[in-house]
mmCIF file of C-alpha atoms and ligand atoms in Angstrom:
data_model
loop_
_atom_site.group_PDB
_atom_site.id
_atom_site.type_symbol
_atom_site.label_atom_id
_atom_site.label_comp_id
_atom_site.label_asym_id
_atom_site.label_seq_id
_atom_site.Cartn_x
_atom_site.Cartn_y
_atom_site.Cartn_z
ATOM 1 C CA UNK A 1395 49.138 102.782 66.570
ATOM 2 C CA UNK A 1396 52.501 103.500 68.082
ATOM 3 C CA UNK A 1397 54.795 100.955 67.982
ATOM 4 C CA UNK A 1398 54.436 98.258 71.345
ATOM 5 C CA UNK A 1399 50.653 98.269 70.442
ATOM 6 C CA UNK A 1400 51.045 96.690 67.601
ATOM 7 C CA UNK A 1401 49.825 92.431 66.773
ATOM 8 C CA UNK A 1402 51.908 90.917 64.280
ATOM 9 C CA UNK A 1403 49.082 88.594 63.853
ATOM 10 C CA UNK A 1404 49.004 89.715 60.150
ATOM 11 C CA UNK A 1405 45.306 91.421 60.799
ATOM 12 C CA UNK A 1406 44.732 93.523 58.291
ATOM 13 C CA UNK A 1407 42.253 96.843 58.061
ATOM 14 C CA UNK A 1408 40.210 95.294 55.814
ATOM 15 C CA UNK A 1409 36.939 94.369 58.350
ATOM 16 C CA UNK A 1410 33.828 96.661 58.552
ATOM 17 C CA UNK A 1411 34.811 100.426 59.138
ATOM 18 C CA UNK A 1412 33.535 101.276 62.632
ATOM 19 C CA UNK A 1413 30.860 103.845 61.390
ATOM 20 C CA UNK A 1414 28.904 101.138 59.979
ATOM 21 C CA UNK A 1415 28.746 99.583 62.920
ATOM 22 C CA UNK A 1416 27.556 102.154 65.184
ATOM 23 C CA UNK A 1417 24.456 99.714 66.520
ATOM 24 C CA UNK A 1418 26.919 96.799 66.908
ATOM 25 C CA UNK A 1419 29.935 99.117 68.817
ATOM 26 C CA UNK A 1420 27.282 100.761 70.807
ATOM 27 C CA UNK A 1421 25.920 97.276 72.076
ATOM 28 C CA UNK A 1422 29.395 97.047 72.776
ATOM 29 C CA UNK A 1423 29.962 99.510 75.202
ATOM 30 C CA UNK A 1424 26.803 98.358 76.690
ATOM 31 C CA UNK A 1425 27.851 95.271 77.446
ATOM 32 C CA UNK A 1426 31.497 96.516 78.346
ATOM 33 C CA UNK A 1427 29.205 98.647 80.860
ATOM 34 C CA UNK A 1428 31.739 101.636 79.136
ATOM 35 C CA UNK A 1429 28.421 103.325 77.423
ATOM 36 C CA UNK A 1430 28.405 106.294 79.633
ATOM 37 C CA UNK A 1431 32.190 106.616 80.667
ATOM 38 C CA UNK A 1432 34.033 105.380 77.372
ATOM 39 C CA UNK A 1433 33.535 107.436 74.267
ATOM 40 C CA UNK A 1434 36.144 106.513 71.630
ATOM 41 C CA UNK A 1435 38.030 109.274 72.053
ATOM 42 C CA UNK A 1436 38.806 107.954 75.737
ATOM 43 C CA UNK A 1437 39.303 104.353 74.492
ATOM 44 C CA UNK A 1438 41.408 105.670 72.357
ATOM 45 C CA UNK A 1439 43.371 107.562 74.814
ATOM 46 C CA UNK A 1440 43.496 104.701 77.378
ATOM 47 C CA UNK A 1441 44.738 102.498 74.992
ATOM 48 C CA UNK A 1442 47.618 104.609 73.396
ATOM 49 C CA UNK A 1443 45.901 103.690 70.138
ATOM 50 C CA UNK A 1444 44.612 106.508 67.845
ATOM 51 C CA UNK A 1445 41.168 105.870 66.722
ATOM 52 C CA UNK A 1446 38.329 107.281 64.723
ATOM 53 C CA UNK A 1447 35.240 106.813 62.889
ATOM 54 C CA UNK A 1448 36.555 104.983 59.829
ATOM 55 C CA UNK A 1449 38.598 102.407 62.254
ATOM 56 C CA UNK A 1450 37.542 98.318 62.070
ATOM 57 C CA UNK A 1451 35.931 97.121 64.710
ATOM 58 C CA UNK A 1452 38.682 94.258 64.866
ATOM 59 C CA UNK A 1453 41.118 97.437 65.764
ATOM 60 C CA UNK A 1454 38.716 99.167 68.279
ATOM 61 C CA UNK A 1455 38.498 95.694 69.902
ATOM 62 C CA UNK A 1456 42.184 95.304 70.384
ATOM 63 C CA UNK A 1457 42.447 98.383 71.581
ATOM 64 C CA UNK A 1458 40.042 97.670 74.014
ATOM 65 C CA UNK A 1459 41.693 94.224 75.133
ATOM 66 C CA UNK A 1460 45.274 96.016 75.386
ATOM 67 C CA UNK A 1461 43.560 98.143 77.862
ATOM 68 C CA UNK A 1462 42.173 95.160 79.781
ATOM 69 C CA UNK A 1463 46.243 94.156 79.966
ATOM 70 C CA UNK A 1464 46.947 96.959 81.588
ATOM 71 C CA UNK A 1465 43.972 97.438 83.861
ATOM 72 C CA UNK A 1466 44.624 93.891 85.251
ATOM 73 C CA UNK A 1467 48.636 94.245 85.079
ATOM 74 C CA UNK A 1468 47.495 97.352 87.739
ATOM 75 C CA UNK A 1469 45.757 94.978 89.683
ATOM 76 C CA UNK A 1470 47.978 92.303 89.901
ATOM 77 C CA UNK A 1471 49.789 91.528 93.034
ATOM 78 C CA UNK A 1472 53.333 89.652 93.619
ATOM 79 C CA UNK A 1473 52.467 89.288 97.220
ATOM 80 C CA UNK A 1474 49.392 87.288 96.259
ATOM 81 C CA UNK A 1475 50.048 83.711 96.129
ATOM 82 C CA UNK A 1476 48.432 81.265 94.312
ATOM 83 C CA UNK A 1477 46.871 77.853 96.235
ATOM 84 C CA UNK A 1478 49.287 75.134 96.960
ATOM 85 C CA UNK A 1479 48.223 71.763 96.827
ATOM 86 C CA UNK A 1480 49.872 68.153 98.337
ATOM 87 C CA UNK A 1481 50.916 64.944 96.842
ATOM 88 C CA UNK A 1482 47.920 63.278 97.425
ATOM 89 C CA UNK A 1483 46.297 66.007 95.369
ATOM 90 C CA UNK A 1484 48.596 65.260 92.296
ATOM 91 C CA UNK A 1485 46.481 64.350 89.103
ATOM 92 C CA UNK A 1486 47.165 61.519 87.847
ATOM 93 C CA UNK A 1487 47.065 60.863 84.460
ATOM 94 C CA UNK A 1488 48.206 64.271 83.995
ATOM 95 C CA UNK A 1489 46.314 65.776 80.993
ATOM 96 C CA UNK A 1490 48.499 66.699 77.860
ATOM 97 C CA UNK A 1491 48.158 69.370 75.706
ATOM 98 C CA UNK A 1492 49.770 71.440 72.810
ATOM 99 C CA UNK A 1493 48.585 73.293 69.557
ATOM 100 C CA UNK A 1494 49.206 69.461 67.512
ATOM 101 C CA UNK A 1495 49.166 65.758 68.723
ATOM 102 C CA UNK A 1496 50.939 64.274 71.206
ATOM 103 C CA UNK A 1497 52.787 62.057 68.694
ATOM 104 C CA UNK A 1498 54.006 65.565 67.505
ATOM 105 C CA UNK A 1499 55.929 66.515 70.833
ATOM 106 C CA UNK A 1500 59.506 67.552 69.758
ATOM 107 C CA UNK A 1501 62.303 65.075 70.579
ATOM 108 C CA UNK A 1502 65.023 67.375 72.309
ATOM 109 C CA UNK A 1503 69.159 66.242 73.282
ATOM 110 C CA UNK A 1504 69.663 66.714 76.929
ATOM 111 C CA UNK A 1505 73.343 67.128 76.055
ATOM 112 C CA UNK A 1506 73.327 69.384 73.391
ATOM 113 C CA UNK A 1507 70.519 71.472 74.871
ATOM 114 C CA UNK A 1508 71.425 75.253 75.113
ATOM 115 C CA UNK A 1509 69.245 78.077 76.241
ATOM 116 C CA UNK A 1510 69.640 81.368 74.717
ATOM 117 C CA UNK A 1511 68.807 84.461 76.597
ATOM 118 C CA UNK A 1512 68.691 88.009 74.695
ATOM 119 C CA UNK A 1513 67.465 91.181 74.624
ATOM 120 C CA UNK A 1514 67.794 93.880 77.958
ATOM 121 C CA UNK A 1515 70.019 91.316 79.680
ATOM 122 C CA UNK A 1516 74.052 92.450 80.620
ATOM 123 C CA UNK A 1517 74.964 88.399 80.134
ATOM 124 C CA UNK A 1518 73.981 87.113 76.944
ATOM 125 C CA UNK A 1519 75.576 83.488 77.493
ATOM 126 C CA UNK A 1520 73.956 79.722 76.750
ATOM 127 C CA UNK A 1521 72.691 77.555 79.588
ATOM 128 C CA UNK A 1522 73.075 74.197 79.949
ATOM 129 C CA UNK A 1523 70.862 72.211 81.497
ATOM 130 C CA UNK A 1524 73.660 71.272 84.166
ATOM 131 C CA UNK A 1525 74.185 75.298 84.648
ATOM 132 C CA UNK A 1526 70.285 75.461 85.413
ATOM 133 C CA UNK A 1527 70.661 72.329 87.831
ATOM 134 C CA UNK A 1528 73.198 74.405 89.968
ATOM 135 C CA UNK A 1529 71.104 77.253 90.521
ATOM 136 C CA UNK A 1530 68.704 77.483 94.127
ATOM 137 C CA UNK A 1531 65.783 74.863 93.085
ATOM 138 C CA UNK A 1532 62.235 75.387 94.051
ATOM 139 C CA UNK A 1533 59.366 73.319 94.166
ATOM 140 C CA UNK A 1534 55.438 73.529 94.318
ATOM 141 C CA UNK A 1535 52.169 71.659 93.717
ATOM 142 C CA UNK A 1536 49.853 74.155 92.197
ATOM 143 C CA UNK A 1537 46.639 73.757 89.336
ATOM 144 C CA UNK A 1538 47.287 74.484 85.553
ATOM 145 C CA UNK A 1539 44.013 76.005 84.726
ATOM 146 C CA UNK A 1540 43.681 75.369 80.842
ATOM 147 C CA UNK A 1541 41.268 77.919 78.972
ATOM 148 C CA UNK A 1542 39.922 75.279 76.855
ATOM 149 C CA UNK A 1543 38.043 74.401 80.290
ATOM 150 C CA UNK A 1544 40.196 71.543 82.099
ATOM 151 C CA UNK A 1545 42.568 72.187 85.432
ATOM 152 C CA UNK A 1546 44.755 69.467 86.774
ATOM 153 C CA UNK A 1547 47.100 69.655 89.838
ATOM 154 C CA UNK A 1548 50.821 68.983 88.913
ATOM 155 C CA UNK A 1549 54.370 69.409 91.153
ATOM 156 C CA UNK A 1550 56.975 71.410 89.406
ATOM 157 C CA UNK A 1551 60.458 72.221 90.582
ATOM 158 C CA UNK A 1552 62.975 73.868 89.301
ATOM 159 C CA UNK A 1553 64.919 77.761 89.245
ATOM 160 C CA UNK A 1554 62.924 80.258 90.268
ATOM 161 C CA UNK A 1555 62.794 82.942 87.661
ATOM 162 C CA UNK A 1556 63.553 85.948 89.682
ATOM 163 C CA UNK A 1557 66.532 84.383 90.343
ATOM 164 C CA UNK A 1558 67.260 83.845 86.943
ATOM 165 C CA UNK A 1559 66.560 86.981 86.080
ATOM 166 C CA UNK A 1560 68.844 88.376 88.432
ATOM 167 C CA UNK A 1561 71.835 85.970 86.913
ATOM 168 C CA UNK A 1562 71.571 86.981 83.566
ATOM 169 C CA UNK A 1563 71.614 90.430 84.737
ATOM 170 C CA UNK A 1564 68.144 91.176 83.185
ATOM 171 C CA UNK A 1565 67.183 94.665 83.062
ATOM 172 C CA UNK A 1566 63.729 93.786 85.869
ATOM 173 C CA UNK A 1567 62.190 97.916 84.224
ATOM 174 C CA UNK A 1568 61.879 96.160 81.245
ATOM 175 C CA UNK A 1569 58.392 95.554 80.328
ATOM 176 C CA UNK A 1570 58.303 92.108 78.639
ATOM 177 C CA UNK A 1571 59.854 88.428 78.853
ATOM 178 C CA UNK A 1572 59.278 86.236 75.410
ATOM 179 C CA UNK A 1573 59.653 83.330 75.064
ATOM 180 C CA UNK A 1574 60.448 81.368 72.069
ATOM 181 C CA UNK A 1575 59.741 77.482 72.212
ATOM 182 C CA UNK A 1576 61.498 74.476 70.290
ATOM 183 C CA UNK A 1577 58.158 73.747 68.599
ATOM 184 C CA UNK A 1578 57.254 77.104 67.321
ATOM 185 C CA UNK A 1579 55.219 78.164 70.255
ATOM 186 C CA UNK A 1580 55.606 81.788 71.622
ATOM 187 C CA UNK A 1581 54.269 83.359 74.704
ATOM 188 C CA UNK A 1582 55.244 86.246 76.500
ATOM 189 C CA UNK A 1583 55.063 87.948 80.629
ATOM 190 C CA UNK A 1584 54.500 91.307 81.938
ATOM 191 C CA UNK A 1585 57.442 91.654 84.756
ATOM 192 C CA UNK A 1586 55.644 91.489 87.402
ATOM 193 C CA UNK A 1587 54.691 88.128 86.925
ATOM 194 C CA UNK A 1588 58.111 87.262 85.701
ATOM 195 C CA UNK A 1589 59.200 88.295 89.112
ATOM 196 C CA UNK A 1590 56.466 86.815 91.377
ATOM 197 C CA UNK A 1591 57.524 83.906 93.865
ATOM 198 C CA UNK A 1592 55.843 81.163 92.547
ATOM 199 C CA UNK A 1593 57.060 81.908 88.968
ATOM 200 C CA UNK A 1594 59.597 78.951 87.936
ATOM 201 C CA UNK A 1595 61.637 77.576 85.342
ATOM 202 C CA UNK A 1596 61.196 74.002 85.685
ATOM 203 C CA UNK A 1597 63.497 71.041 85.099
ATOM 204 C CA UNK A 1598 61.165 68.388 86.920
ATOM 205 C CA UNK A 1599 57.966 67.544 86.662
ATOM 206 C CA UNK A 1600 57.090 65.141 90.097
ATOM 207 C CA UNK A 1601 60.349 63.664 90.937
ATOM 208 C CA UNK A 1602 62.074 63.102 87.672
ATOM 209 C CA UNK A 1603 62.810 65.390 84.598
ATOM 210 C CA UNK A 1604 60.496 66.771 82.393
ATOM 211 C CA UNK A 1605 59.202 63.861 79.842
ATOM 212 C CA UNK A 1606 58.685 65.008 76.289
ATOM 213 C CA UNK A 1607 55.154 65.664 76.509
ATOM 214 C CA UNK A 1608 55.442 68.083 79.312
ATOM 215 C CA UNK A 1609 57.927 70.307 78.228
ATOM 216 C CA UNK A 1610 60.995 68.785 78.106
ATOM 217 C CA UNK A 1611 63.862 69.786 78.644
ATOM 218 C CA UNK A 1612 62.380 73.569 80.289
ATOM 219 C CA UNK A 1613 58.974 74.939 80.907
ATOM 220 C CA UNK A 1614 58.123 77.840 82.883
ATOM 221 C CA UNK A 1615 55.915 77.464 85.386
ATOM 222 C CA UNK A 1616 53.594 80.093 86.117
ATOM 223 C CA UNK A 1617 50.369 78.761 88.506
ATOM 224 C CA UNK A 1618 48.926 82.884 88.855
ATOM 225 C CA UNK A 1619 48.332 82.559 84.734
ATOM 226 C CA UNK A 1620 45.987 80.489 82.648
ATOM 227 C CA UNK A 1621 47.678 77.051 81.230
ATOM 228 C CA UNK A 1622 48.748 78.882 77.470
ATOM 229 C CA UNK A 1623 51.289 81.011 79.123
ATOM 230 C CA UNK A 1624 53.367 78.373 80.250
ATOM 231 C CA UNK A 1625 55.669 77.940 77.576
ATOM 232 C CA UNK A 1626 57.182 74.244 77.424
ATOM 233 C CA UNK A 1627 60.529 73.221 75.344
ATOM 234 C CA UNK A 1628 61.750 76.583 75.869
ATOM 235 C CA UNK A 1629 64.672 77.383 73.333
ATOM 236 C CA UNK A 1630 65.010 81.371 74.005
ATOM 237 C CA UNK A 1631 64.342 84.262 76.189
ATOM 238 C CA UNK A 1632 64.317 87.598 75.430
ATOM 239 C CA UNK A 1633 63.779 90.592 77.696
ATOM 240 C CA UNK A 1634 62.157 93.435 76.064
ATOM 241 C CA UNK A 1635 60.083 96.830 75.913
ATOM 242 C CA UNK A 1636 58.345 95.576 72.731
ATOM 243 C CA UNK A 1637 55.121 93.637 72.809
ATOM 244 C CA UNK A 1638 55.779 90.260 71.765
ATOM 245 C CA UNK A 1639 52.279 88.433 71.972
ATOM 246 C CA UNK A 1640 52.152 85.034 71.589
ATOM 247 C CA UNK A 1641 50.664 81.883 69.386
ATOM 248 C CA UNK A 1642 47.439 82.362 71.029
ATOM 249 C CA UNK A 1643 47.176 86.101 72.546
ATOM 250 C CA UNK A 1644 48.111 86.918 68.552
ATOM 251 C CA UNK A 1645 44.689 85.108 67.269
ATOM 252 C CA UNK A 1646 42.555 86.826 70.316
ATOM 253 C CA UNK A 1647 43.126 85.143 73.633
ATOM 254 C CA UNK A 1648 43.499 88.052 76.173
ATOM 255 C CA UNK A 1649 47.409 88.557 76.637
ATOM 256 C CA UNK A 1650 46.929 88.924 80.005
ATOM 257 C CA UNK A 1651 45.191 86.081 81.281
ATOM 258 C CA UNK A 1652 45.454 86.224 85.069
ATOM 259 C CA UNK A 1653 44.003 83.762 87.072
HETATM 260 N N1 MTE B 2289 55.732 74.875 73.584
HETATM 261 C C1 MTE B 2289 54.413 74.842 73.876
HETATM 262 N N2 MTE B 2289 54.019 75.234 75.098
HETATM 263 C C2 MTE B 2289 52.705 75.180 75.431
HETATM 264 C C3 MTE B 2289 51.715 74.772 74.495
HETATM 265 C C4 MTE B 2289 52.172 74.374 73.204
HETATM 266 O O1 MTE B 2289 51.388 73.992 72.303
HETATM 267 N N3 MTE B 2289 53.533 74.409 72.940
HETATM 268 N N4 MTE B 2289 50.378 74.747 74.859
HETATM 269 C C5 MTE B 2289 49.978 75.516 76.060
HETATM 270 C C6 MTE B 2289 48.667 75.127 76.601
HETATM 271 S S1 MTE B 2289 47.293 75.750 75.817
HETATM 272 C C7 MTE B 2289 48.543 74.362 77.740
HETATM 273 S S2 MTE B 2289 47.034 74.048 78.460
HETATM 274 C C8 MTE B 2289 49.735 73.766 78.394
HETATM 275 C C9 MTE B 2289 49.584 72.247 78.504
HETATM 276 O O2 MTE B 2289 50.636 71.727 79.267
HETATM 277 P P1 MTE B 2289 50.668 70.167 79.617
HETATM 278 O O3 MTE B 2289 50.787 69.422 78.299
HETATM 279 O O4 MTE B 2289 51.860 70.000 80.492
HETATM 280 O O5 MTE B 2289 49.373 69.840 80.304
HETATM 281 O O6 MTE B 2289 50.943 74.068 77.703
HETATM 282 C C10 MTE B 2289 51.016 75.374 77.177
HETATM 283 N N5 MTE B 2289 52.351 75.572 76.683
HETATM 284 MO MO1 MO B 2290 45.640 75.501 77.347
#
């Protein structure tokens, strides 16, 4: 597969070969509704990935999903808006939630708190969170829709990112933001998104600053994707043309995940 298609996941090509499975790839298609337009020769062309009878199924499936990316990338709209919600709406406890426990959540310094930016970007210096404070602030209420099958209405506020983008001098053709978090966590944005409206990096979370178990000190806020690509204790960004996937797009959650 050419490079940019590629999960670092550390799959290997070790599965059933897809000719064994012809039954299984055919029900496949079925269900995909694909059977009569999709051979694998045009999967394979749609999704940049060169396949053939010999191929896993694991491979023909990500394939397929990559393709999903970019069909609903296509789709998406920065004019669309997602709902906004009032304070009354708030939910309150707000749920918590994280790949460990919440007696896990990383402790992080206010004062010594840096964030890096890299990559396609003409100003590569640190931010403080001071130097994010005197940036234009925005606010909303929006729902965090959580795949694991849980929403809850929260109020965010903070930069938003196009204007970040725009500070750091971020190249905005670039295909990709990443985004590397303070416990391990990864996650990563088509542009588009990057660039919609509603799309922030926040500092608050209701009226005061993040607490720990929400993301302090910086989360992004992003109410037109599902909960897991709203990175929280964000340490770096980096602005780039290769795929970066993520702690949960790399072990099969679509990468897209649009809501
Ligand atoms: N750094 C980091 N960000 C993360 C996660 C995580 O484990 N670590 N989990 C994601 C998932 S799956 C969800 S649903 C939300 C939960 O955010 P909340 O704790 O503010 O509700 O954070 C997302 N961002
Ligand atoms: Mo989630």
């Amino acid at each position: 597969m050419p490079s940019g298609h590629e999960h670092s996941s550390g799959r290997k090509s070790t599965g059933p070969a897809l000719s064994d499975h012809r039954p299984e790839l055919e029900g496949l298609q079925r269900r995909l509704f694909l059977r009569k337009t999709l051979s694998l020769g045009a999967v394979s062309m749609l999704s940049g990935c060169n396949l053939q009878d010999g191929d896993t199924i694991d491979k023909v499936l990500w394939a397929m999903s990559r393709w999903n990316d970019r069909a609903q990338a296509w789709l998406f709209s920065q004019h669309k808006l997602a709902p906004v919600y009032t304070e009354a709406d708030v939910t309150r406890p707000f749920p918590f939630n994280a790949f460990y426990p919440e007696d896990s959540v990383p402790e992080i310094d206010e004062m010594g708190y840096r964030l890096e930016v890299s990559g396609m970007v003409a100003n590569k210096r640190l931010w403080s969170l001071s130097d994010l404070r005197q940036l234009p602030q925005a606010s909303q209420i929006t729902r965090h829709v959580c795949i694991e099958g849980w929403s809850a209405i929260g109020q965010w506020s903070g930069v938003p990112f196009r204007t970040f983008l725009e500070r750091i001098g971020a190249d905005l053709t670039a295909r990709y933001i990443s985004f590397k978090c303070a416990d391990r966590y990864y996650t990563s944005l088509d542009m588009a998104t990057a660039l919609h409206p509603q799309t922030i990096l926040a500092l608050d979370f209701g009226k005061d600053p993040l607490p720990p178990q929400y993301g302090h000190p910086l989360k992004l806020r992003v109410p037109t994707k599902l909960g897991f690509k709203n990175p929280k204790h964000i340490a770096a960004i980096v602005v780039t043309n290769d795929y970066p996937g993520g702690y949960w797009e790399d072990q099969g959650y679509n990468w897209f995940s649009g809501l």
